[in-house]
Tab-separated table of C-alpha atoms in Angstrom:
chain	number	residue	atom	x	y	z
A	1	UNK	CA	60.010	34.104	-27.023
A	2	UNK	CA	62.983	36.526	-28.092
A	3	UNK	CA	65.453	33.925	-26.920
A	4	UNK	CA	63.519	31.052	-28.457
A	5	UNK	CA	63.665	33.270	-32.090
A	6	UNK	CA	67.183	34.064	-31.001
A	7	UNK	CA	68.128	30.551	-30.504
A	8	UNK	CA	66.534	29.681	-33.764
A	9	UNK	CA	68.047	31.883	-35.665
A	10	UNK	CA	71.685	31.031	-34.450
A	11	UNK	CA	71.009	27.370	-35.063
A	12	UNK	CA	69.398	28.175	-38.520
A	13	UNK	CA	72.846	30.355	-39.289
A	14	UNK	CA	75.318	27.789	-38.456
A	15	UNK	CA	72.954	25.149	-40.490
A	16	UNK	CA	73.145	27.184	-43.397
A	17	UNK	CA	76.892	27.134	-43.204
A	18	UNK	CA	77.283	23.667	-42.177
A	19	UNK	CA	74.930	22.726	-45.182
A	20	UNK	CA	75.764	25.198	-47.926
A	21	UNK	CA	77.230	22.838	-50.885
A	22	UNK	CA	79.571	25.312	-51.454
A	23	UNK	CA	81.244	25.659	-48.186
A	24	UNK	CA	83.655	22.775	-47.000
A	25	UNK	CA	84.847	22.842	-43.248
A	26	UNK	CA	88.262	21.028	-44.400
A	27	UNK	CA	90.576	24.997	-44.357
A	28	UNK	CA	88.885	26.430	-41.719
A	29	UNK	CA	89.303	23.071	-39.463
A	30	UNK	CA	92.953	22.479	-40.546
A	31	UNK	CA	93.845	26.113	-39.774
A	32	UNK	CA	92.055	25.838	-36.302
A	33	UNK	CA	93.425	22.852	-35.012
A	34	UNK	CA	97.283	23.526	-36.377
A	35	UNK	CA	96.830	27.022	-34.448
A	36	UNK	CA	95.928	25.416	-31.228
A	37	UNK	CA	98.673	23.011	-31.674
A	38	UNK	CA	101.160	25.952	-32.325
A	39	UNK	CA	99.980	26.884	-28.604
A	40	UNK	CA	99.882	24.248	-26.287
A	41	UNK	CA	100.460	26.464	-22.921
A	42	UNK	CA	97.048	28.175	-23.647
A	43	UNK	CA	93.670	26.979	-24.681
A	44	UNK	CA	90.610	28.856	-24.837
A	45	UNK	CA	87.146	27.200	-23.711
A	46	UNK	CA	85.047	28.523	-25.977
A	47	UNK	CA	87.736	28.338	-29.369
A	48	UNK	CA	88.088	24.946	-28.367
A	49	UNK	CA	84.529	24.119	-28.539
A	50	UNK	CA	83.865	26.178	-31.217
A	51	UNK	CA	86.760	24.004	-33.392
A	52	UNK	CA	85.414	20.570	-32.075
A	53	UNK	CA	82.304	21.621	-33.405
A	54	UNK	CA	83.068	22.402	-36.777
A	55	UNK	CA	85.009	18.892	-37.012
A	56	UNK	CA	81.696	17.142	-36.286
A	57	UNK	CA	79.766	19.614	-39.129
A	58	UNK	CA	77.205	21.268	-37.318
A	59	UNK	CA	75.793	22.286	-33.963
A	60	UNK	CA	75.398	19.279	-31.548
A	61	UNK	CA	73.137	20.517	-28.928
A	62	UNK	CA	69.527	18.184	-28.664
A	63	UNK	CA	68.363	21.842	-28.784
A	64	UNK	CA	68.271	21.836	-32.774
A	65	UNK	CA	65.492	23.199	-35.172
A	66	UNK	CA	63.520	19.935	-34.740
A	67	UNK	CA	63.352	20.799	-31.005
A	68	UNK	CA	63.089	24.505	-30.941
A	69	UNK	CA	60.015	24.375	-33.180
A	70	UNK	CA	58.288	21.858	-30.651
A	71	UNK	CA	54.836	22.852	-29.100
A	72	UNK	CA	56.329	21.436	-26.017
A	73	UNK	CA	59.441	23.441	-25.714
A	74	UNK	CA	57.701	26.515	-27.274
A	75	UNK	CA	55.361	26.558	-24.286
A	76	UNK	CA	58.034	26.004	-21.697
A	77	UNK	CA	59.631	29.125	-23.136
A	78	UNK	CA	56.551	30.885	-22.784
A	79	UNK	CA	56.232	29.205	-19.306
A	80	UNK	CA	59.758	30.517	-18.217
A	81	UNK	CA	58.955	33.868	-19.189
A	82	UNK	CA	56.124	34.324	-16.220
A	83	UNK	CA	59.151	33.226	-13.624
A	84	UNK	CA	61.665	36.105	-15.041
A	85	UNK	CA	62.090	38.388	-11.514
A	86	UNK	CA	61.668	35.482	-9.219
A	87	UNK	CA	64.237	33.538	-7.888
A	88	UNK	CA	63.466	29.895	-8.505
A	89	UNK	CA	66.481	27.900	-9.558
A	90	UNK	CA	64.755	26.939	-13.172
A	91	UNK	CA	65.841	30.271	-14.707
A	92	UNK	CA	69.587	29.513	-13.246
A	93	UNK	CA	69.191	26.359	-15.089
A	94	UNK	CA	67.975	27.565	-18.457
A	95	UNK	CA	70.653	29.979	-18.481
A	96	UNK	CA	73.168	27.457	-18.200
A	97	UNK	CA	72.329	26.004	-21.410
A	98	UNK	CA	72.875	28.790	-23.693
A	99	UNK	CA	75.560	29.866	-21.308
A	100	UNK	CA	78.939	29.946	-23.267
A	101	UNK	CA	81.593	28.840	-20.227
A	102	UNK	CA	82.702	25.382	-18.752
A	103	UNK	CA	79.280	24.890	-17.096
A	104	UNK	CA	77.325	24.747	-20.443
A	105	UNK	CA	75.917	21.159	-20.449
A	106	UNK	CA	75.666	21.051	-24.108
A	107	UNK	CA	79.051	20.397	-24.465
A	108	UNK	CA	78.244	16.638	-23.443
A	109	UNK	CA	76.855	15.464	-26.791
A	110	UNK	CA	79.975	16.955	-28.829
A	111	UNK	CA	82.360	14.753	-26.091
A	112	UNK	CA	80.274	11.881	-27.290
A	113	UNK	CA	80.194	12.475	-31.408
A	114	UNK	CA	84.013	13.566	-31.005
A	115	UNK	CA	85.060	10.483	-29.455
A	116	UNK	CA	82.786	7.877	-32.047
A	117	UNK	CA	84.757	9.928	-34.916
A	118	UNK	CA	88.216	9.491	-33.051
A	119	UNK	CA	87.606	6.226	-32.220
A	120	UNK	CA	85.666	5.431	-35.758
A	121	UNK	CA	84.031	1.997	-36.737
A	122	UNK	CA	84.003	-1.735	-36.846
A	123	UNK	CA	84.151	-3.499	-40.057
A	124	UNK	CA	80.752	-4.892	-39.717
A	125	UNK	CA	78.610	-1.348	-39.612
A	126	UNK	CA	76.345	-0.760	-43.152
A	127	UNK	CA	77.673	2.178	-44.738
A	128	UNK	CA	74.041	3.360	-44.551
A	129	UNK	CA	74.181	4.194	-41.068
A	130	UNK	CA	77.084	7.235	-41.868
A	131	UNK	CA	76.702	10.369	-41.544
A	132	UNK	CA	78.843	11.557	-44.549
A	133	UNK	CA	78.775	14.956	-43.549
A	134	UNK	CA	80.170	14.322	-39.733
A	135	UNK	CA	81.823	11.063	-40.173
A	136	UNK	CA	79.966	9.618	-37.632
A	137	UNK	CA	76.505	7.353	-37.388
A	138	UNK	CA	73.247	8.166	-37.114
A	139	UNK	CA	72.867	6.262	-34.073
A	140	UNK	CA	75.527	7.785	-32.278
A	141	UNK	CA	74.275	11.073	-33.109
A	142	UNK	CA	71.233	9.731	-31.639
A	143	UNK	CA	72.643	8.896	-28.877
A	144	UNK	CA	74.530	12.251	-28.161
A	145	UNK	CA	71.355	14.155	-28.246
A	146	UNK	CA	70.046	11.188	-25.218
A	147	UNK	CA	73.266	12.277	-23.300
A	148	UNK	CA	72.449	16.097	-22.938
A	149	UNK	CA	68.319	15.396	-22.454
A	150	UNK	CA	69.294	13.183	-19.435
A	151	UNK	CA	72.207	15.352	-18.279
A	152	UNK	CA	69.349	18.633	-18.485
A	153	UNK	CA	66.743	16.425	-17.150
A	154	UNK	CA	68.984	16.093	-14.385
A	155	UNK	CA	69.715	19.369	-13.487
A	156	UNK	CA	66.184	20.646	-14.007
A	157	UNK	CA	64.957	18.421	-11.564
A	158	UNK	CA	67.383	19.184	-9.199
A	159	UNK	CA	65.481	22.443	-9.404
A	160	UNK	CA	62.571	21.384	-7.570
A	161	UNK	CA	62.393	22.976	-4.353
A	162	UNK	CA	60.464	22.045	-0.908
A	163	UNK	CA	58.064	25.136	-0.388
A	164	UNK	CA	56.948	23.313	3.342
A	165	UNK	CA	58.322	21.404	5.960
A	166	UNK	CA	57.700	17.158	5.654
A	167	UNK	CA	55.516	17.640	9.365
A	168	UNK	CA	53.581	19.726	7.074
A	169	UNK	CA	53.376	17.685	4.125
A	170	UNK	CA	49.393	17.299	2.644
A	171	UNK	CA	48.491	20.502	3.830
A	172	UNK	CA	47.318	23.850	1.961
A	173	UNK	CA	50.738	25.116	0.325
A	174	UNK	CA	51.031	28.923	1.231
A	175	UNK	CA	50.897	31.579	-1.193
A	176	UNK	CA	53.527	31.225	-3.362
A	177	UNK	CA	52.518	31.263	-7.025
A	178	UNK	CA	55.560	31.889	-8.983
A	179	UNK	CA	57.375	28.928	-6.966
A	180	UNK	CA	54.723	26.875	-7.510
A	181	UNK	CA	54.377	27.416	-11.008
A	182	UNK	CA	58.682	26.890	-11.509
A	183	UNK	CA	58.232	23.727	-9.436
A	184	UNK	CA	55.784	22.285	-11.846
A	185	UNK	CA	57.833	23.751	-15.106
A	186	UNK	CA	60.538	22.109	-13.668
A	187	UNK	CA	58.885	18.757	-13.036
A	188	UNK	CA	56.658	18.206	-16.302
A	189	UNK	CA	60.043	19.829	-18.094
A	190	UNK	CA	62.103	17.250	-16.804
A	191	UNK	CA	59.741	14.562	-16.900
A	192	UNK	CA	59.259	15.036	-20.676
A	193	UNK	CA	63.257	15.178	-21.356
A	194	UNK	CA	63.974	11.852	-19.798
A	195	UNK	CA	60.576	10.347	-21.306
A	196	UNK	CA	61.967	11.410	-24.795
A	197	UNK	CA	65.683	9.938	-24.195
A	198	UNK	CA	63.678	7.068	-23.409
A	199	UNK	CA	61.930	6.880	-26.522
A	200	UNK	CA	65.144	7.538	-28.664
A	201	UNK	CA	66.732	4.917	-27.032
A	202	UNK	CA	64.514	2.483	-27.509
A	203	UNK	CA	64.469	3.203	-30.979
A	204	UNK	CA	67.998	2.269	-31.522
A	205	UNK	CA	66.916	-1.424	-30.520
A	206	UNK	CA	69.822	-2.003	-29.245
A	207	UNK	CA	69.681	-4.020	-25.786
A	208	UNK	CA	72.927	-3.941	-24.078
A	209	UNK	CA	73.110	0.162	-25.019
A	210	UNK	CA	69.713	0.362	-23.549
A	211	UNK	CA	71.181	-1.999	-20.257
A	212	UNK	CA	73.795	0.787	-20.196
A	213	UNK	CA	72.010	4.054	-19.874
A	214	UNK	CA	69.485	2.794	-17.779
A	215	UNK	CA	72.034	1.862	-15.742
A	216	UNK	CA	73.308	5.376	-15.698
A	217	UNK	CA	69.926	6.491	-14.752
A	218	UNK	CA	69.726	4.235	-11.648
A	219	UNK	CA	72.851	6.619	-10.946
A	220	UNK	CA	71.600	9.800	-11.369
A	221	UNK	CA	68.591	8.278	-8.745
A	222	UNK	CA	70.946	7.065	-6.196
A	223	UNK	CA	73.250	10.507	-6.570
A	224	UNK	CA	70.159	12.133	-4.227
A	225	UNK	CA	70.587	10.192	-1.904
A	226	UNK	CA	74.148	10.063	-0.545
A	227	UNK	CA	75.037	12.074	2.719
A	228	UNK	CA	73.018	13.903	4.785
A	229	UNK	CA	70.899	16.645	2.914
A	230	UNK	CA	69.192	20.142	4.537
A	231	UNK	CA	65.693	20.484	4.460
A	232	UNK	CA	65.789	21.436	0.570
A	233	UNK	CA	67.490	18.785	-0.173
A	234	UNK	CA	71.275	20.439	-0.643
A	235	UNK	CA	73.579	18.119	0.143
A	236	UNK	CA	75.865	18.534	3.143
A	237	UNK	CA	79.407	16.660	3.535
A	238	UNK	CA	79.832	14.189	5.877
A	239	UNK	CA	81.709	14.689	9.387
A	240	UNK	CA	85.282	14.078	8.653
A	241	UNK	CA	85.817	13.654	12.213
A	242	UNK	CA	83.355	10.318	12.364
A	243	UNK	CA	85.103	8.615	8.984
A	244	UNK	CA	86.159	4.882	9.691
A	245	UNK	CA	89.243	3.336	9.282
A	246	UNK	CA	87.908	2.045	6.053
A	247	UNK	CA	87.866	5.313	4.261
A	248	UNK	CA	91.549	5.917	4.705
A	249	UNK	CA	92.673	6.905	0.927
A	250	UNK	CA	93.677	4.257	-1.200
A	251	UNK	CA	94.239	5.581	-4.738
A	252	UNK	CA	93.731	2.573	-6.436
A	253	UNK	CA	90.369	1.588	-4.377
A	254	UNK	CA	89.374	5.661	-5.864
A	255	UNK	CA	90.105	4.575	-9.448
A	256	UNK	CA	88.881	1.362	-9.788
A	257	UNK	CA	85.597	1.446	-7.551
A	258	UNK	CA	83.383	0.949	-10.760
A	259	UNK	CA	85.299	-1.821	-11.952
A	260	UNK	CA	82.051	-2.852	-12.737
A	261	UNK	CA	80.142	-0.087	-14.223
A	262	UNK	CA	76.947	-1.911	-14.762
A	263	UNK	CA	76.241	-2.774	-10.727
A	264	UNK	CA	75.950	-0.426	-7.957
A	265	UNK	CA	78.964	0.982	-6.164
A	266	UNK	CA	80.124	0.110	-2.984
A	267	UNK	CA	79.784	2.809	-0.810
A	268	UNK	CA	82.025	1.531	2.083
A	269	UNK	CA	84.217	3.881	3.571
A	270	UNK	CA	83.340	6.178	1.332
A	271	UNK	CA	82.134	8.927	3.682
A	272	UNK	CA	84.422	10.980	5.824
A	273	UNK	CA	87.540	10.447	2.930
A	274	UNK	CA	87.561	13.490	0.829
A	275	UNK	CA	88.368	11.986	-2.169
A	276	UNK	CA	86.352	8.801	-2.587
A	277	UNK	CA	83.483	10.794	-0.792
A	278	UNK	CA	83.686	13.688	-3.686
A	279	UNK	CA	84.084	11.129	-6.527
A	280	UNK	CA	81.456	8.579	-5.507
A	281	UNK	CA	79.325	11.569	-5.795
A	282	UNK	CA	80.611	13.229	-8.866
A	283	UNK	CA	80.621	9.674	-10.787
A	284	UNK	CA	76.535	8.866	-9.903
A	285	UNK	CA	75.569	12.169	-10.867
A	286	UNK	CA	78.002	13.051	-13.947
A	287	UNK	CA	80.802	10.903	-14.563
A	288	UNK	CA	78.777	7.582	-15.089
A	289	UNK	CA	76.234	9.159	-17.692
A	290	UNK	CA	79.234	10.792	-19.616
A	291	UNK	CA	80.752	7.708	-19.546
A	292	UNK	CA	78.453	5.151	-20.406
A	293	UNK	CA	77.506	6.612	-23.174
A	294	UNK	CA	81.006	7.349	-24.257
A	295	UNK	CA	81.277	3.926	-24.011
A	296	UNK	CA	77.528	2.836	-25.888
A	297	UNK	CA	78.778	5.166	-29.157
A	298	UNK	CA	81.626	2.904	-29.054
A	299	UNK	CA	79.537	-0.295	-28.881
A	300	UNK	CA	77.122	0.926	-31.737
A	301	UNK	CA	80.357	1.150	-34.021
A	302	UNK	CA	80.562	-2.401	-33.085
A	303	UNK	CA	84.334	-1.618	-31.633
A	304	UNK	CA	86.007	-4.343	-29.458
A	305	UNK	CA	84.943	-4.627	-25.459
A	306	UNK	CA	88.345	-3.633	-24.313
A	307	UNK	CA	88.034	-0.387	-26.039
A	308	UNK	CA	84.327	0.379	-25.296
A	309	UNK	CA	85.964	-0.263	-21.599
A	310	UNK	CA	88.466	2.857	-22.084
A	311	UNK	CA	85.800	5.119	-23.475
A	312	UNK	CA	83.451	4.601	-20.197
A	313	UNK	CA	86.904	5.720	-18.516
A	314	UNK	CA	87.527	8.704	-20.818
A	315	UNK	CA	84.010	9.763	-20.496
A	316	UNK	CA	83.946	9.293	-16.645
A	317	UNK	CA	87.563	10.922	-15.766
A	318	UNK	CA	86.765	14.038	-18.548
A	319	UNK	CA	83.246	14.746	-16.122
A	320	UNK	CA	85.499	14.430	-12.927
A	321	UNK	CA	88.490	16.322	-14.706
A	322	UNK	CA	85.589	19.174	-15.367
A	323	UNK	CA	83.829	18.807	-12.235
A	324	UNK	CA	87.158	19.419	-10.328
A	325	UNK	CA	87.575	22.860	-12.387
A	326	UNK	CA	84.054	23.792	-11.661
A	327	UNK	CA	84.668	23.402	-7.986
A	328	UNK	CA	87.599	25.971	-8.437
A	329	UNK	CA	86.054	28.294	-9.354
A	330	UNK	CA	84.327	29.936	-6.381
A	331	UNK	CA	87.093	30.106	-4.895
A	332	UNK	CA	88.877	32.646	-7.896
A	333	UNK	CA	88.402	35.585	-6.235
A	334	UNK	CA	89.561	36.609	-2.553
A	335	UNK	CA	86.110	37.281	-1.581
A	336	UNK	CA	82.898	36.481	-2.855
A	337	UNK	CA	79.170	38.526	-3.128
A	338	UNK	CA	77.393	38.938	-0.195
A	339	UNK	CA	74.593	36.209	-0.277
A	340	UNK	CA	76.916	34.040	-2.841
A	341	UNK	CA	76.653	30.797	-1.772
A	342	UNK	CA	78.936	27.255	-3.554
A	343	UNK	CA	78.308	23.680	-3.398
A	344	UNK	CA	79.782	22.660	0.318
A	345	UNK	CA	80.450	18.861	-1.142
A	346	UNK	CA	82.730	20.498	-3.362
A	347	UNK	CA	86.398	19.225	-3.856
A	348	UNK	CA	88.039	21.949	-1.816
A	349	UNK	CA	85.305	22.137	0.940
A	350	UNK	CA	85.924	18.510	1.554
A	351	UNK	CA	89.299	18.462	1.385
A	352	UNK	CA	89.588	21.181	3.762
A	353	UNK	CA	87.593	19.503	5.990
A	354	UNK	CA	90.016	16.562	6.582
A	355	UNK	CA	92.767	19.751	7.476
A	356	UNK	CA	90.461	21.872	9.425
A	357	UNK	CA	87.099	19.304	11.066
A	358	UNK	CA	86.323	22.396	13.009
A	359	UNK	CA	84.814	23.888	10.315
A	360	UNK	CA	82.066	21.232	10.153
A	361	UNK	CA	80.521	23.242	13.187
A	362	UNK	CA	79.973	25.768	10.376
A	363	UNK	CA	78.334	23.469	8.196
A	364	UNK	CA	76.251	22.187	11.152
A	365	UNK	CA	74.504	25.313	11.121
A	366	UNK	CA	72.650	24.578	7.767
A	367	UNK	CA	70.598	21.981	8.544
A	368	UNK	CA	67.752	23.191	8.431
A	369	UNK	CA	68.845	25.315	5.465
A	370	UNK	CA	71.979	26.465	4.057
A	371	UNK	CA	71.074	30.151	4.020
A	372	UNK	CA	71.766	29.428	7.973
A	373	UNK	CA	75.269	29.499	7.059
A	374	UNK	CA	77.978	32.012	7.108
A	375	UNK	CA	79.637	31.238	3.435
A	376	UNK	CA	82.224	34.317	3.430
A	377	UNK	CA	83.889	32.809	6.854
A	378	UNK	CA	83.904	29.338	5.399
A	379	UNK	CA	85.218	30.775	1.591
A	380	UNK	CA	88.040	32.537	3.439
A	381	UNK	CA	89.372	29.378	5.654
A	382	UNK	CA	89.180	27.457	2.664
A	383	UNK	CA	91.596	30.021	0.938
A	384	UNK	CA	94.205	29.568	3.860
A	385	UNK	CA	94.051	25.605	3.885
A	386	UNK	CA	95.241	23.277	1.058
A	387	UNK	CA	92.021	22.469	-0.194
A	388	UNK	CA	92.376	24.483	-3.574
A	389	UNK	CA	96.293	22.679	-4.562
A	390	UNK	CA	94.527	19.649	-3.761
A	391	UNK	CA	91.420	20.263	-6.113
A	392	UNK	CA	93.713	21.538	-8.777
A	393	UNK	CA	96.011	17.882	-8.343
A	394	UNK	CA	92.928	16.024	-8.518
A	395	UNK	CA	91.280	17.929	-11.870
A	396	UNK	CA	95.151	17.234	-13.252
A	397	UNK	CA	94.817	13.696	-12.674
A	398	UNK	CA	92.034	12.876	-13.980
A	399	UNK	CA	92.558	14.800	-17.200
A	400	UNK	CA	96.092	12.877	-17.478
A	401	UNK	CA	93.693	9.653	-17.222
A	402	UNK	CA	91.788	11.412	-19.795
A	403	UNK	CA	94.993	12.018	-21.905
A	404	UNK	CA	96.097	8.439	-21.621
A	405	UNK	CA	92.796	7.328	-23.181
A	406	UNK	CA	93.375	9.295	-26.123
A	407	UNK	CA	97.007	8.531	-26.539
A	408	UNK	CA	95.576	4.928	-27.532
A	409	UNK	CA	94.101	6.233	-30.254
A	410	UNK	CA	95.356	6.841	-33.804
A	411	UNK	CA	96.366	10.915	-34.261
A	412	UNK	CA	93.353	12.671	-36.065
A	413	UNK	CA	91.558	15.997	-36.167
A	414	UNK	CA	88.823	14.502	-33.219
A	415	UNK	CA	91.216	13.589	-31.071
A	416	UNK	CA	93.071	16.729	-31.065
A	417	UNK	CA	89.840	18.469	-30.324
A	418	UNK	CA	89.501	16.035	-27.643
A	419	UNK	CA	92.966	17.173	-26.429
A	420	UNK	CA	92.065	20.908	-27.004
A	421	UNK	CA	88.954	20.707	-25.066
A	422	UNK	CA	90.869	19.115	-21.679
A	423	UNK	CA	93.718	21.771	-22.547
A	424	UNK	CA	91.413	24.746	-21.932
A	425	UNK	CA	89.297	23.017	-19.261
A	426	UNK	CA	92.677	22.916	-17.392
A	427	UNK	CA	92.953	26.890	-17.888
A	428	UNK	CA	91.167	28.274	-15.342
């Protein structure tokens, strides 16, 4: 409950300011943005988000008054509190959402409201539907929140963990009481996010956005179930040394394999090639829900197809460009924590992979579960190979895709937050 009333009060705070009809965010904004200008070579994360936010008026984050006061997430803070001191990934989760760092999630609905007030509106939109105060619509305000309830859904889900073998599947569950009770948190939790994206959706009766996220949620599904996966359902990179001659890297094939954003992707010879193997990935679980609805707040200002079509590419390379960054940074320091453990489907374990396959009998090892495997040896090969100069090309190219998305746009105080925000994402 202290970090619900501390939540509450830092939303109520910034409301007052952001609502205060003597306070206008014009100075404070201009002086921002001209001081991050004056210093291209260095952007700060959290500055930059802080700006971006005070361009769009007030917080972003679905977590608002309206949600905070909710019986429903009242009693999941209440629930959360009987986990604190065991080690069920929820409370990893929750943290990440109040987090200030590149990982925070709520970042995703200010991408969304900062590129509808970049991009701005068709002729045809009823002045009714503004937001005077944010220069945006209500709709796509709306539909920001959507993003970051299916984005936590997401990653609350992914939560869940098995607490018994499948053989054993049916029978008595052994005494484990506070992973029992996270699994369920994290179930109904999730369940009632994505149940209440669904809702606000729907209320925007508006069928081709609604086409659009579900199709991003047909994503998310298939994201689980690419590769081979240990018992708990980590995922585990493919053998590098099995790959086809299919999955030899073609750059264009790796930038253009959602042509078609609304149908499935084609997953041949995806697996065993570092790069289409990592983005496939990346784009079912992230990239495609960032983008899509990038590219729905564009529809809803009833903007031209061609455009919509460059936001869903914005939105898709800026969750790549970021995923690529959070890869990186594991792999920081010279060593890591004893017991630390890092996603080993990320950019620089699969790149090494291709340099060093012998490493995959490391990998091997988790199969039953990753805490099988020896992390420091595999963190320390990684360091010697070129796995890390190759992450850090890839996070550059996709935020130069990013870039050349916004350069289409006409200069204004969104779009250099937009710039801002990939600036410092690149400072790591």
């Amino acid at each position: 409950m202290r970090l619900l009333r501390l939540a509450i009060r830092n939303y109520v705070s910034h409301a007052r300011v952001a609502t205060h009809p003597g306070v206008s965010f014009v100075p404070a904004r201009t002086y921002c943005l001209e001081k991050r200008r004056a210093e291209p070579s260095k952007q700060d994360w959290n500055q930059a988000v802080s700006d971006a936010e005070k361009i769009v008026g007030y917080p972003t984050s679905f977590l608002s008054l309206r949600w905070l006061l909710s019986d429903e997430i009242a009693n999941v803070a209440l629930q959360l509190r009987e986990l604190v001191g065991s080690n069920h990934p929820l409370l990893k989760t929750a943290k990440s959402l109040i987090y200030n760092g590149k990982t925070n999630v709520q970042a995703w609905g200010l991408i969304v409201l900062l590129v509808s007030k970049a991009a701005g509106y068709g002729p045809n939109i009823e002045v009714l539907d503004e937001d005077t105060s944010s220069g945006v619509l209500h709709s796509q305000r709306a539909l920001a929140e959507v993003t970051e309830m299916i984005r936590t859904s997401y990653l609350v889900h992914q939560g869940l963990i098995n607490l018994q073998k499948l053989e054993n599947a049916g029978n008595e569950l052994p005494n484990e009481s506070d992973m029992i009770r996270g699994n369920k948190i994290a179930l109904l939790c999730g369940d009632y996010l994505l149940g209440s994206a669904s809702q606000e959706i729907a209320k925007l009766r508006n069928q081709e956005l609604n086409q659009l996220i579900s199709s991003s949620f047909r994503d998310l599904s298939e994201a689980n179930f690419i590769g081979e996966r240990d018992d708990q359902n980590n995922p585990l990179p493919s053998d590098p040394r099995l790959k086809s001659p299919e999955s030899e890297t073609n750059m264009e094939e790796v930038d253009s394999m959602d042509i078609d954003n609304l149908k499935a992707m084609d997953m041949k010879g995806v697996m065993g090639n570092p790069e289409k193997e990592w983005a496939v990935r990346h784009i079912l679980s992230a990239g495609s829900l960032l983008g899509k609805s990038c590219q729905g707040a564009l529809k809803l200002a009833g903007l031209d197809e061609d455009l919509q079509k460059q936001g869903y590419l914005f939105g898709k390379n800026l969750a790549l460009a970021w995923q690529a960054c959070i890869d990186l940074e594991p792999f920081k320091f010279t060593t890591i924590p004893s017991g630390a453990q890092f996603s080993l489907v990320s950019a620089p374990v699969l790149f090494h992979l291709e340099y060093d396959p012998s490493l995959y009998e490391e990998i091997k090892k988790g199969k039953k579960t990753v805490d099988d495997i020896n992390f420091a040896h595999i963190h320390s090969e990684i360091l010697k190979g070129p796995g890390l100069e190759k992450t850090r090309n890839l996070a550059r190219k996709h935020c130069e895709q990013a870039m050349k998305v916004l350069n289409q746009l006409k200069p204004s105080d969104a779009r250099t937050a937009l710039q801002n925000i990939i600036l410092a994402m690149q400072d790591i």
